[in-house]
PDB file of N, CA and C in Angstrom:
ATOM      1  N   HIS A   1     -61.644   6.640 -22.951  1.00 88.00           N
ATOM      2  CA  HIS A   1     -62.859   6.579 -22.252  1.00 88.00           C
ATOM      3  C   HIS A   1     -62.904   7.724 -21.189  1.00 88.00           C
ATOM      4  N   TYR A   2     -63.945   8.461 -21.216  1.00 91.00           N
ATOM      5  CA  TYR A   2     -63.988   9.631 -20.332  1.00 91.00           C
ATOM      6  C   TYR A   2     -64.281   9.169 -18.883  1.00 91.00           C
ATOM      7  N   ILE A   3     -63.593   9.867 -17.985  1.00 94.00           N
ATOM      8  CA  ILE A   3     -63.782   9.545 -16.549  1.00 94.00           C
ATOM      9  C   ILE A   3     -64.657  10.581 -15.845  1.00 94.00           C
ATOM     10  N   GLY A   4     -64.876  11.747 -16.583  1.00 94.00           N
ATOM     11  CA  GLY A   4     -65.670  12.815 -16.032  1.00 94.00           C
ATOM     12  C   GLY A   4     -66.182  13.706 -17.163  1.00 94.00           C
ATOM     13  N   GLU A   5     -67.185  14.457 -16.821  1.00 95.00           N
ATOM     14  CA  GLU A   5     -67.712  15.417 -17.818  1.00 95.00           C
ATOM     15  C   GLU A   5     -68.024  16.717 -17.091  1.00 95.00           C
ATOM     16  N   ARG A   6     -67.977  17.811 -17.934  1.00 95.00           N
ATOM     17  CA  ARG A   6     -68.249  19.132 -17.380  1.00 95.00           C
ATOM     18  C   ARG A   6     -69.716  19.450 -17.596  1.00 95.00           C
ATOM     19  N   THR A   7     -70.416  19.896 -16.466  1.00 94.00           N
ATOM     20  CA  THR A   7     -71.810  20.289 -16.640  1.00 94.00           C
ATOM     21  C   THR A   7     -71.960  21.689 -17.182  1.00 94.00           C
ATOM     22  N   ASN A   8     -73.212  22.090 -17.421  1.00 95.00           N
ATOM     23  CA  ASN A   8     -73.385  23.483 -17.901  1.00 95.00           C
ATOM     24  C   ASN A   8     -73.071  24.520 -16.947  1.00 95.00           C
ATOM     25  N   ASP A   9     -73.040  24.150 -15.673  1.00 95.00           N
ATOM     26  CA  ASP A   9     -72.651  25.141 -14.630  1.00 95.00           C
ATOM     27  C   ASP A   9     -71.137  25.083 -14.329  1.00 95.00           C
ATOM     28  N   GLY A  10     -70.396  24.424 -15.055  1.00 93.00           N
ATOM     29  CA  GLY A  10     -68.906  24.407 -14.942  1.00 93.00           C
ATOM     30  C   GLY A  10     -68.342  23.394 -13.955  1.00 93.00           C
ATOM     31  N   LYS A  11     -69.096  22.555 -13.336  1.00 93.00           N
ATOM     32  CA  LYS A  11     -68.688  21.598 -12.428  1.00 93.00           C
ATOM     33  C   LYS A  11     -68.262  20.335 -13.202  1.00 93.00           C
ATOM     34  N   THR A  12     -67.366  19.565 -12.689  1.00 93.00           N
ATOM     35  CA  THR A  12     -66.980  18.281 -13.366  1.00 93.00           C
ATOM     36  C   THR A  12     -67.550  17.144 -12.522  1.00 93.00           C
ATOM     37  N   VAL A  13     -68.270  16.197 -13.123  1.00 95.00           N
ATOM     38  CA  VAL A  13     -68.829  15.117 -12.441  1.00 95.00           C
ATOM     39  C   VAL A  13     -68.172  13.854 -12.996  1.00 95.00           C
ATOM     40  N   ALA A  14     -68.127  12.892 -12.169  1.00 95.00           N
ATOM     41  CA  ALA A  14     -67.475  11.599 -12.451  1.00 95.00           C
ATOM     42  C   ALA A  14     -68.419  10.769 -13.334  1.00 95.00           C
ATOM     43  N   ILE A  15     -67.795   9.820 -14.119  1.00 96.00           N
ATOM     44  CA  ILE A  15     -68.540   8.785 -14.810  1.00 96.00           C
ATOM     45  C   ILE A  15     -68.029   7.422 -14.234  1.00 96.00           C
ATOM     46  N   PRO A  16     -68.783   6.940 -13.151  1.00 97.00           N
ATOM     47  CA  PRO A  16     -68.358   5.784 -12.493  1.00 97.00           C
ATOM     48  C   PRO A  16     -68.295   4.537 -13.356  1.00 97.00           C
ATOM     49  N   GLU A  17     -69.154   4.470 -14.419  1.00 97.00           N
ATOM     50  CA  GLU A  17     -69.195   3.326 -15.262  1.00 97.00           C
ATOM     51  C   GLU A  17     -67.823   3.135 -15.979  1.00 97.00           C
ATOM     52  N   THR A  18     -67.141   4.146 -16.247  1.00 97.00           N
ATOM     53  CA  THR A  18     -65.809   4.032 -16.880  1.00 97.00           C
ATOM     54  C   THR A  18     -64.857   3.268 -16.030  1.00 97.00           C
ATOM     55  N   PHE A  19     -64.870   3.589 -14.735  1.00 97.00           N
ATOM     56  CA  PHE A  19     -64.021   2.786 -13.767  1.00 97.00           C
ATOM     57  C   PHE A  19     -64.537   1.479 -13.577  1.00 97.00           C
ATOM     58  N   ASP A  20     -65.891   1.249 -13.445  1.00 98.00           N
ATOM     59  CA  ASP A  20     -66.432  -0.014 -13.182  1.00 98.00           C
ATOM     60  C   ASP A  20     -66.345  -1.020 -14.384  1.00 98.00           C
ATOM     61  N   VAL A  21     -66.197  -0.479 -15.532  1.00 98.00           N
ATOM     62  CA  VAL A  21     -66.086  -1.381 -16.755  1.00 98.00           C
ATOM     63  C   VAL A  21     -64.594  -1.503 -17.117  1.00 98.00           C
ATOM     64  N   TYR A  22     -64.076  -0.295 -17.633  1.00 97.00           N
ATOM     65  CA  TYR A  22     -62.689  -0.411 -18.125  1.00 97.00           C
ATOM     66  C   TYR A  22     -61.598  -0.485 -16.988  1.00 97.00           C
ATOM     67  N   GLY A  23     -61.860   0.232 -15.945  1.00 97.00           N
ATOM     68  CA  GLY A  23     -60.870   0.172 -14.885  1.00 97.00           C
ATOM     69  C   GLY A  23     -60.808  -1.260 -14.324  1.00 97.00           C
ATOM     70  N   VAL A  24     -61.938  -1.845 -14.089  1.00 98.00           N
ATOM     71  CA  VAL A  24     -61.963  -3.210 -13.546  1.00 98.00           C
ATOM     72  C   VAL A  24     -61.336  -4.201 -14.587  1.00 98.00           C
ATOM     73  N   LYS A  25     -61.558  -4.030 -15.792  1.00 98.00           N
ATOM     74  CA  LYS A  25     -60.952  -4.866 -16.887  1.00 98.00           C
ATOM     75  C   LYS A  25     -59.401  -4.763 -16.783  1.00 98.00           C
ATOM     76  N   ILE A  26     -58.892  -3.629 -16.624  1.00 97.00           N
ATOM     77  CA  ILE A  26     -57.499  -3.417 -16.601  1.00 97.00           C
ATOM     78  C   ILE A  26     -56.914  -4.059 -15.374  1.00 97.00           C
ATOM     79  N   LEU A  27     -57.512  -3.856 -14.235  1.00 98.00           N
ATOM     80  CA  LEU A  27     -57.005  -4.459 -12.958  1.00 98.00           C
ATOM     81  C   LEU A  27     -57.168  -5.989 -12.941  1.00 98.00           C
ATOM     82  N   GLU A  28     -58.232  -6.485 -13.474  1.00 98.00           N
ATOM     83  CA  GLU A  28     -58.346  -7.944 -13.631  1.00 98.00           C
ATOM     84  C   GLU A  28     -57.213  -8.567 -14.422  1.00 98.00           C
ATOM     85  N   HIS A  29     -56.904  -7.853 -15.560  1.00 97.00           N
ATOM     86  CA  HIS A  29     -55.807  -8.249 -16.386  1.00 97.00           C
ATOM     87  C   HIS A  29     -54.458  -8.230 -15.536  1.00 97.00           C
ATOM     88  N   CYS A  30     -54.329  -7.132 -14.749  1.00 96.00           N
ATOM     89  CA  CYS A  30     -53.060  -7.118 -13.947  1.00 96.00           C
ATOM     90  C   CYS A  30     -52.961  -8.307 -12.992  1.00 96.00           C
ATOM     91  N   LEU A  31     -54.066  -8.642 -12.361  1.00 97.00           N
ATOM     92  CA  LEU A  31     -54.094  -9.800 -11.389  1.00 97.00           C
ATOM     93  C   LEU A  31     -53.820 -11.156 -12.132  1.00 97.00           C
ATOM     94  N   LYS A  32     -54.403 -11.261 -13.279  1.00 97.00           N
ATOM     95  CA  LYS A  32     -54.297 -12.547 -14.079  1.00 97.00           C
ATOM     96  C   LYS A  32     -52.927 -12.756 -14.666  1.00 97.00           C
ATOM     97  N   SER A  33     -52.265 -11.597 -15.066  1.00 97.00           N
ATOM     98  CA  SER A  33     -51.035 -11.697 -15.725  1.00 97.00           C
ATOM     99  C   SER A  33     -49.817 -11.716 -14.772  1.00 97.00           C
ATOM    100  N   SER A  34     -50.111 -11.468 -13.496  1.00 94.00           N
ATOM    101  CA  SER A  34     -49.044 -11.514 -12.474  1.00 94.00           C
ATOM    102  C   SER A  34     -47.799 -10.763 -12.786  1.00 94.00           C
ATOM    103  N   PRO A  35     -47.936  -9.411 -13.037  1.00 95.00           N
ATOM    104  CA  PRO A  35     -46.729  -8.726 -13.345  1.00 95.00           C
ATOM    105  C   PRO A  35     -45.848  -8.546 -12.035  1.00 95.00           C
ATOM    106  N   SER A  36     -44.648  -8.053 -12.148  1.00 92.00           N
ATOM    107  CA  SER A  36     -43.788  -7.845 -11.064  1.00 92.00           C
ATOM    108  C   SER A  36     -44.190  -6.686 -10.224  1.00 92.00           C
ATOM    109  N   ILE A  37     -45.014  -5.748 -10.778  1.00 93.00           N
ATOM    110  CA  ILE A  37     -45.485  -4.581  -9.998  1.00 93.00           C
ATOM    111  C   ILE A  37     -46.746  -4.051 -10.728  1.00 93.00           C
ATOM    112  N   ILE A  38     -47.616  -3.426  -9.915  1.00 95.00           N
ATOM    113  CA  ILE A  38     -48.769  -2.748 -10.466  1.00 95.00           C
ATOM    114  C   ILE A  38     -48.607  -1.272 -10.197  1.00 95.00           C
ATOM    115  N   LEU A  39     -48.798  -0.424 -11.148  1.00 94.00           N
ATOM    116  CA  LEU A  39     -48.748   0.989 -10.993  1.00 94.00           C
ATOM    117  C   LEU A  39     -50.143   1.601 -11.169  1.00 94.00           C
ATOM    118  N   MET A  40     -50.590   2.374 -10.210  1.00 95.00           N
ATOM    119  CA  MET A  40     -51.911   3.045 -10.212  1.00 95.00           C
ATOM    120  C   MET A  40     -51.631   4.517 -10.137  1.00 95.00           C
ATOM    121  N   ASP A  41     -52.036   5.190 -11.184  1.00 90.00           N
ATOM    122  CA  ASP A  41     -51.884   6.667 -11.160  1.00 90.00           C
ATOM    123  C   ASP A  41     -53.148   7.291 -11.546  1.00 90.00           C
ATOM    124  N   GLU A  42     -53.830   7.850 -10.833  1.00 94.00           N
ATOM    125  CA  GLU A  42     -54.040   8.487  -9.550  1.00 94.00           C
ATOM    126  C   GLU A  42     -55.377   8.105  -9.095  1.00 94.00           C
ATOM    127  N   LEU A  43     -55.489   7.512  -7.925  1.00 97.00           N
ATOM    128  CA  LEU A  43     -56.714   7.275  -7.271  1.00 97.00           C
ATOM    129  C   LEU A  43     -57.206   8.567  -6.647  1.00 97.00           C
ATOM    130  N   GLY A  44     -58.518   8.858  -6.860  1.00 96.00           N
ATOM    131  CA  GLY A  44     -59.070  10.094  -6.393  1.00 96.00           C
ATOM    132  C   GLY A  44     -60.546  10.042  -6.077  1.00 96.00           C
ATOM    133  N   ILE A  45     -61.183  11.099  -6.050  1.00 95.00           N
ATOM    134  CA  ILE A  45     -62.539  11.137  -5.690  1.00 95.00           C
ATOM    135  C   ILE A  45     -63.586  10.798  -6.790  1.00 95.00           C
ATOM    136  N   PHE A  46     -63.045  10.769  -8.048  1.00 96.00           N
ATOM    137  CA  PHE A  46     -63.950  10.381  -9.152  1.00 96.00           C
ATOM    138  C   PHE A  46     -64.333   8.950  -8.994  1.00 96.00           C
ATOM    139  N   GLU A  47     -63.584   8.152  -8.207  1.00 97.00           N
ATOM    140  CA  GLU A  47     -63.908   6.728  -8.057  1.00 97.00           C
ATOM    141  C   GLU A  47     -64.870   6.522  -6.922  1.00 97.00           C
ATOM    142  N   ASN A  48     -65.330   7.483  -6.256  1.00 96.00           N
ATOM    143  CA  ASN A  48     -66.201   7.321  -5.082  1.00 96.00           C
ATOM    144  C   ASN A  48     -67.422   6.464  -5.335  1.00 96.00           C
ATOM    145  N   GLN A  49     -68.042   6.536  -6.531  1.00 96.00           N
ATOM    146  CA  GLN A  49     -69.308   5.707  -6.729  1.00 96.00           C
ATOM    147  C   GLN A  49     -68.946   4.561  -7.554  1.00 96.00           C
ATOM    148  N   ALA A  50     -67.700   4.290  -7.943  1.00 98.00           N
ATOM    149  CA  ALA A  50     -67.361   3.105  -8.682  1.00 98.00           C
ATOM    150  C   ALA A  50     -67.013   1.965  -7.816  1.00 98.00           C
ATOM    151  N   LEU A  51     -67.997   1.292  -7.248  1.00 98.00           N
ATOM    152  CA  LEU A  51     -67.774   0.296  -6.201  1.00 98.00           C
ATOM    153  C   LEU A  51     -67.063  -0.991  -6.684  1.00 98.00           C
ATOM    154  N   LEU A  52     -67.356  -1.389  -7.962  1.00 98.00           N
ATOM    155  CA  LEU A  52     -66.681  -2.519  -8.594  1.00 98.00           C
ATOM    156  C   LEU A  52     -65.208  -2.232  -8.713  1.00 98.00           C
ATOM    157  N   PHE A  53     -64.913  -1.050  -9.180  1.00 98.00           N
ATOM    158  CA  PHE A  53     -63.478  -0.610  -9.314  1.00 98.00           C
ATOM    159  C   PHE A  53     -62.782  -0.597  -7.981  1.00 98.00           C
ATOM    160  N   GLN A  54     -63.479  -0.059  -6.978  1.00 98.00           N
ATOM    161  CA  GLN A  54     -62.832  -0.011  -5.620  1.00 98.00           C
ATOM    162  C   GLN A  54     -62.540  -1.418  -5.125  1.00 98.00           C
ATOM    163  N   ASP A  55     -63.432  -2.306  -5.384  1.00 98.00           N
ATOM    164  CA  ASP A  55     -63.227  -3.743  -4.948  1.00 98.00           C
ATOM    165  C   ASP A  55     -62.035  -4.298  -5.635  1.00 98.00           C
ATOM    166  N   MET A  56     -61.785  -3.976  -6.921  1.00 98.00           N
ATOM    167  CA  MET A  56     -60.645  -4.486  -7.656  1.00 98.00           C
ATOM    168  C   MET A  56     -59.326  -3.839  -7.181  1.00 98.00           C
ATOM    169  N   VAL A  57     -59.448  -2.607  -6.775  1.00 98.00           N
ATOM    170  CA  VAL A  57     -58.222  -1.930  -6.267  1.00 98.00           C
ATOM    171  C   VAL A  57     -57.866  -2.649  -4.874  1.00 98.00           C
ATOM    172  N   TYR A  58     -58.792  -2.998  -4.049  1.00 98.00           N
ATOM    173  CA  TYR A  58     -58.561  -3.673  -2.799  1.00 98.00           C
ATOM    174  C   TYR A  58     -58.002  -5.057  -3.108  1.00 98.00           C
ATOM    175  N   GLN A  59     -58.532  -5.742  -4.139  1.00 98.00           N
ATOM    176  CA  GLN A  59     -57.981  -7.051  -4.458  1.00 98.00           C
ATOM    177  C   GLN A  59     -56.466  -6.904  -4.931  1.00 98.00           C
ATOM    178  N   CYS A  60     -56.194  -5.873  -5.633  1.00 98.00           N
ATOM    179  CA  CYS A  60     -54.770  -5.696  -6.045  1.00 98.00           C
ATOM    180  C   CYS A  60     -53.913  -5.396  -4.791  1.00 98.00           C
ATOM    181  N   LEU A  61     -54.435  -4.563  -3.868  1.00 97.00           N
ATOM    182  CA  LEU A  61     -53.670  -4.292  -2.690  1.00 97.00           C
ATOM    183  C   LEU A  61     -53.522  -5.495  -1.821  1.00 97.00           C
ATOM    184  N   ASN A  62     -54.475  -6.335  -1.880  1.00 98.00           N
ATOM    185  CA  ASN A  62     -54.422  -7.585  -1.020  1.00 98.00           C
ATOM    186  C   ASN A  62     -53.605  -8.707  -1.693  1.00 98.00           C
ATOM    187  N   SER A  63     -53.227  -8.546  -2.886  1.00 97.00           N
ATOM    188  CA  SER A  63     -52.540  -9.566  -3.613  1.00 97.00           C
ATOM    189  C   SER A  63     -51.004  -9.552  -3.196  1.00 97.00           C
ATOM    190  N   ASP A  64     -50.232 -10.576  -3.736  1.00 94.00           N
ATOM    191  CA  ASP A  64     -48.826 -10.540  -3.476  1.00 94.00           C
ATOM    192  C   ASP A  64     -48.042  -9.640  -4.363  1.00 94.00           C
ATOM    193  N   ILE A  65     -48.726  -8.996  -5.281  1.00 94.00           N
ATOM    194  CA  ILE A  65     -48.103  -8.118  -6.329  1.00 94.00           C
ATOM    195  C   ILE A  65     -47.902  -6.798  -5.695  1.00 94.00           C
ATOM    196  N   PRO A  66     -46.707  -6.229  -5.668  1.00 93.00           N
ATOM    197  CA  PRO A  66     -46.527  -4.837  -5.065  1.00 93.00           C
ATOM    198  C   PRO A  66     -47.230  -3.829  -5.904  1.00 93.00           C
ATOM    199  N   VAL A  67     -47.767  -2.834  -5.274  1.00 94.00           N
ATOM    200  CA  VAL A  67     -48.533  -1.840  -5.887  1.00 94.00           C
ATOM    201  C   VAL A  67     -47.859  -0.457  -5.530  1.00 94.00           C
ATOM    202  N   ILE A  68     -47.569   0.297  -6.578  1.00 92.00           N
ATOM    203  CA  ILE A  68     -47.144   1.650  -6.333  1.00 92.00           C
ATOM    204  C   ILE A  68     -48.168   2.561  -6.979  1.00 92.00           C
ATOM    205  N   GLY A  69     -48.573   3.608  -6.196  1.00 93.00           N
ATOM    206  CA  GLY A  69     -49.614   4.425  -6.783  1.00 93.00           C
ATOM    207  C   GLY A  69     -49.555   5.859  -6.322  1.00 93.00           C
ATOM    208  N   VAL A  70     -50.409   6.646  -6.924  1.00 94.00           N
ATOM    209  CA  VAL A  70     -50.582   7.999  -6.592  1.00 94.00           C
ATOM    210  C   VAL A  70     -52.011   8.104  -5.995  1.00 94.00           C
ATOM    211  N   ILE A  71     -52.136   8.709  -4.850  1.00 96.00           N
ATOM    212  CA  ILE A  71     -53.417   8.910  -4.310  1.00 96.00           C
ATOM    213  C   ILE A  71     -53.637  10.379  -3.947  1.00 96.00           C
ATOM    214  N   LYS A  72     -54.817  10.829  -4.412  1.00 95.00           N
ATOM    215  CA  LYS A  72     -55.234  12.243  -4.287  1.00 95.00           C
ATOM    216  C   LYS A  72     -55.168  12.710  -2.813  1.00 95.00           C
ATOM    217  N   ALA A  73     -54.736  13.867  -2.507  1.00 93.00           N
ATOM    218  CA  ALA A  73     -54.645  14.422  -1.215  1.00 93.00           C
ATOM    219  C   ALA A  73     -56.031  14.922  -0.784  1.00 93.00           C
ATOM    220  N   LYS A  74     -57.046  14.096  -0.920  1.00 95.00           N
ATOM    221  CA  LYS A  74     -58.401  14.483  -0.505  1.00 95.00           C
ATOM    222  C   LYS A  74     -58.860  13.403   0.490  1.00 95.00           C
ATOM    223  N   SER A  75     -60.063  13.664   1.003  1.00 96.00           N
ATOM    224  CA  SER A  75     -60.641  12.704   1.917  1.00 96.00           C
ATOM    225  C   SER A  75     -61.895  12.198   1.306  1.00 96.00           C
ATOM    226  N   SER A  76     -62.031  10.773   1.381  1.00 96.00           N
ATOM    227  CA  SER A  76     -63.240  10.088   0.964  1.00 96.00           C
ATOM    228  C   SER A  76     -63.171   8.731   1.633  1.00 96.00           C
ATOM    229  N   PRO A  77     -64.288   8.102   1.825  1.00 97.00           N
ATOM    230  CA  PRO A  77     -64.140   6.725   2.451  1.00 97.00           C
ATOM    231  C   PRO A  77     -63.251   5.764   1.676  1.00 97.00           C
ATOM    232  N   PHE A  78     -63.286   5.763   0.334  1.00 97.00           N
ATOM    233  CA  PHE A  78     -62.356   4.943  -0.480  1.00 97.00           C
ATOM    234  C   PHE A  78     -60.961   5.351  -0.240  1.00 97.00           C
ATOM    235  N   LEU A  79     -60.571   6.560  -0.426  1.00 97.00           N
ATOM    236  CA  LEU A  79     -59.208   6.977  -0.290  1.00 97.00           C
ATOM    237  C   LEU A  79     -58.632   6.844   1.128  1.00 97.00           C
ATOM    238  N   ASN A  80     -59.567   7.098   2.083  1.00 97.00           N
ATOM    239  CA  ASN A  80     -59.094   7.001   3.526  1.00 97.00           C
ATOM    240  C   ASN A  80     -58.858   5.491   3.955  1.00 97.00           C
ATOM    241  N   LYS A  81     -59.660   4.622   3.360  1.00 97.00           N
ATOM    242  CA  LYS A  81     -59.481   3.192   3.631  1.00 97.00           C
ATOM    243  C   LYS A  81     -58.133   2.696   3.174  1.00 97.00           C
ATOM    244  N   ILE A  82     -57.693   3.265   1.995  1.00 97.00           N
ATOM    245  CA  ILE A  82     -56.480   2.871   1.470  1.00 97.00           C
ATOM    246  C   ILE A  82     -55.327   3.532   2.363  1.00 97.00           C
ATOM    247  N   LYS A  83     -55.464   4.802   2.679  1.00 97.00           N
ATOM    248  CA  LYS A  83     -54.450   5.492   3.415  1.00 97.00           C
ATOM    249  C   LYS A  83     -54.241   4.918   4.830  1.00 97.00           C
ATOM    250  N   LEU A  84     -55.270   4.338   5.362  1.00 97.00           N
ATOM    251  CA  LEU A  84     -55.107   3.769   6.728  1.00 97.00           C
ATOM    252  C   LEU A  84     -54.625   2.326   6.750  1.00 97.00           C
ATOM    253  N   ARG A  85     -54.388   1.739   5.578  1.00 97.00           N
ATOM    254  CA  ARG A  85     -53.841   0.342   5.604  1.00 97.00           C
ATOM    255  C   ARG A  85     -52.483   0.337   6.162  1.00 97.00           C
ATOM    256  N   PRO A  86     -52.191  -0.651   7.038  1.00 96.00           N
ATOM    257  CA  PRO A  86     -50.839  -0.691   7.644  1.00 96.00           C
ATOM    258  C   PRO A  86     -49.748  -1.087   6.615  1.00 96.00           C
ATOM    259  N   ASP A  87     -50.091  -1.561   5.493  1.00 93.00           N
ATOM    260  CA  ASP A  87     -49.074  -1.890   4.422  1.00 93.00           C
ATOM    261  C   ASP A  87     -48.888  -0.833   3.448  1.00 93.00           C
ATOM    262  N   VAL A  88     -49.469   0.379   3.704  1.00 94.00           N
ATOM    263  CA  VAL A  88     -49.367   1.523   2.731  1.00 94.00           C
ATOM    264  C   VAL A  88     -48.355   2.548   3.384  1.00 94.00           C
ATOM    265  N   THR A  89     -47.464   2.996   2.556  1.00 92.00           N
ATOM    266  CA  THR A  89     -46.542   4.088   2.921  1.00 92.00           C
ATOM    267  C   THR A  89     -46.900   5.235   2.092  1.00 92.00           C
ATOM    268  N   LEU A  90     -47.108   6.418   2.698  1.00 93.00           N
ATOM    269  CA  LEU A  90     -47.489   7.614   2.024  1.00 93.00           C
ATOM    270  C   LEU A  90     -46.460   8.587   2.018  1.00 93.00           C
ATOM    271  N   PHE A  91     -46.250   9.272   0.899  1.00 93.00           N
ATOM    272  CA  PHE A  91     -45.282  10.363   0.758  1.00 93.00           C
ATOM    273  C   PHE A  91     -46.183  11.590   0.304  1.00 93.00           C
ATOM    274  N   HIS A  92     -46.078  12.637   1.037  1.00 93.00           N
ATOM    275  CA  HIS A  92     -46.733  13.934   0.647  1.00 93.00           C
ATOM    276  C   HIS A  92     -45.748  14.795  -0.132  1.00 93.00           C
ATOM    277  N   ILE A  93     -45.935  14.856  -1.408  1.00 93.00           N
ATOM    278  CA  ILE A  93     -45.043  15.592  -2.295  1.00 93.00           C
ATOM    279  C   ILE A  93     -45.620  17.004  -2.669  1.00 93.00           C
ATOM    280  N   THR A  94     -44.679  17.912  -2.492  1.00 92.00           N
ATOM    281  CA  THR A  94     -45.017  19.383  -2.870  1.00 92.00           C
ATOM    282  C   THR A  94     -43.873  19.821  -3.736  1.00 92.00           C
ATOM    283  N   LYS A  95     -44.066  21.028  -4.257  1.00 93.00           N
ATOM    284  CA  LYS A  95     -42.965  21.604  -5.086  1.00 93.00           C
ATOM    285  C   LYS A  95     -41.748  21.873  -4.153  1.00 93.00           C
ATOM    286  N   ASP A  96     -41.968  22.238  -2.939  1.00 95.00           N
ATOM    287  CA  ASP A  96     -40.895  22.600  -1.947  1.00 95.00           C
ATOM    288  C   ASP A  96     -40.153  21.322  -1.516  1.00 95.00           C
ATOM    289  N   ASN A  97     -40.774  20.105  -1.436  1.00 94.00           N
ATOM    290  CA  ASN A  97     -40.128  19.082  -0.885  1.00 94.00           C
ATOM    291  C   ASN A  97     -39.849  17.958  -1.841  1.00 94.00           C
ATOM    292  N   ARG A  98     -40.188  18.077  -3.111  1.00 91.00           N
ATOM    293  CA  ARG A  98     -40.044  16.977  -4.082  1.00 91.00           C
ATOM    294  C   ARG A  98     -38.601  16.492  -4.285  1.00 91.00           C
ATOM    295  N   ASP A  99     -37.647  17.431  -4.226  1.00 90.00           N
ATOM    296  CA  ASP A  99     -36.311  17.084  -4.444  1.00 90.00           C
ATOM    297  C   ASP A  99     -35.818  16.258  -3.271  1.00 90.00           C
ATOM    298  N   ARG A 100     -36.206  16.625  -2.024  1.00 89.00           N
ATOM    299  CA  ARG A 100     -35.704  15.851  -0.814  1.00 89.00           C
ATOM    300  C   ARG A 100     -36.441  14.515  -0.762  1.00 89.00           C
ATOM    301  N   GLU A 101     -37.755  14.503  -1.091  1.00 92.00           N
ATOM    302  CA  GLU A 101     -38.486  13.249  -1.050  1.00 92.00           C
ATOM    303  C   GLU A 101     -38.072  12.286  -2.083  1.00 92.00           C
ATOM    304  N   TYR A 102     -37.447  12.617  -3.076  1.00 92.00           N
ATOM    305  CA  TYR A 102     -36.969  11.786  -4.213  1.00 92.00           C
ATOM    306  C   TYR A 102     -36.184  10.697  -3.668  1.00 92.00           C
ATOM    307  N   GLU A 103     -35.223  10.915  -2.791  1.00 91.00           N
ATOM    308  CA  GLU A 103     -34.406   9.840  -2.223  1.00 91.00           C
ATOM    309  C   GLU A 103     -35.220   8.925  -1.355  1.00 91.00           C
ATOM    310  N   ASN A 104     -36.102   9.371  -0.606  1.00 90.00           N
ATOM    311  CA  ASN A 104     -36.951   8.502   0.278  1.00 90.00           C
ATOM    312  C   ASN A 104     -37.847   7.586  -0.627  1.00 90.00           C
ATOM    313  N   ILE A 105     -38.448   8.193  -1.645  1.00 90.00           N
ATOM    314  CA  ILE A 105     -39.227   7.422  -2.524  1.00 90.00           C
ATOM    315  C   ILE A 105     -38.431   6.310  -3.282  1.00 90.00           C
ATOM    316  N   LEU A 106     -37.227   6.749  -3.777  1.00 91.00           N
ATOM    317  CA  LEU A 106     -36.357   5.751  -4.432  1.00 91.00           C
ATOM    318  C   LEU A 106     -35.944   4.642  -3.588  1.00 91.00           C
ATOM    319  N   SER A 107     -35.629   4.903  -2.310  1.00 91.00           N
ATOM    320  CA  SER A 107     -35.275   3.930  -1.343  1.00 91.00           C
ATOM    321  C   SER A 107     -36.517   2.926  -1.041  1.00 91.00           C
ATOM    322  N   ALA A 108     -37.654   3.455  -1.000  1.00 88.00           N
ATOM    323  CA  ALA A 108     -38.891   2.679  -0.743  1.00 88.00           C
ATOM    324  C   ALA A 108     -39.093   1.818  -1.914  1.00 88.00           C
ATOM    325  N   PHE A 109     -38.959   2.356  -3.098  1.00 88.00           N
ATOM    326  CA  PHE A 109     -39.104   1.615  -4.380  1.00 88.00           C
ATOM    327  C   PHE A 109     -38.160   0.450  -4.426  1.00 88.00           C
ATOM    328  N   HIS A 110     -36.901   0.652  -4.098  1.00 90.00           N
ATOM    329  CA  HIS A 110     -35.945  -0.437  -4.143  1.00 90.00           C
ATOM    330  C   HIS A 110     -36.284  -1.510  -3.120  1.00 90.00           C
ATOM    331  N   GLN A 111     -36.918  -1.185  -1.966  1.00 87.00           N
ATOM    332  CA  GLN A 111     -37.300  -2.220  -1.045  1.00 87.00           C
ATOM    333  C   GLN A 111     -38.470  -3.081  -1.641  1.00 87.00           C
ATOM    334  N   ILE A 112     -39.338  -2.395  -2.410  1.00 83.00           N
ATOM    335  CA  ILE A 112     -40.451  -3.125  -3.004  1.00 83.00           C
ATOM    336  C   ILE A 112     -40.030  -4.092  -4.085  1.00 83.00           C
ATOM    337  N   ILE A 113     -39.004  -3.669  -4.906  1.00 79.00           N
ATOM    338  CA  ILE A 113     -38.597  -4.502  -6.076  1.00 79.00           C
ATOM    339  C   ILE A 113     -37.606  -5.516  -5.762  1.00 79.00           C
ATOM    340  N   LYS A 114     -37.123  -5.651  -4.558  1.00 73.00           N
ATOM    341  CA  LYS A 114     -36.119  -6.654  -4.214  1.00 73.00           C
ATOM    342  C   LYS A 114     -36.603  -8.013  -4.459  1.00 73.00           C
TER     343      LYS A 114
END
């Protein structure tokens, strides 16, 4: 299922319906099946207009199931709301720091899965 498409002028535009239909279905399944962890790879600006999907992401974050995810280093109301949550820990990973941050991330992951 396509999440975006390239226009004639070379820009990429999001297809919010993909998130609101298939993304919601996946996250609903996650909440109903109660896994030990939910992995979300990568929340970004393509989801800006996918309000049903955003609501499901918030439901996952508000659940008792730990969520580990990747969030785009961009600014949008959706992403910023997640980044500002007191229960969210952010790691800014670059080529230069990824080896050093590995231990921090591993330690945080072990705290989550205890």
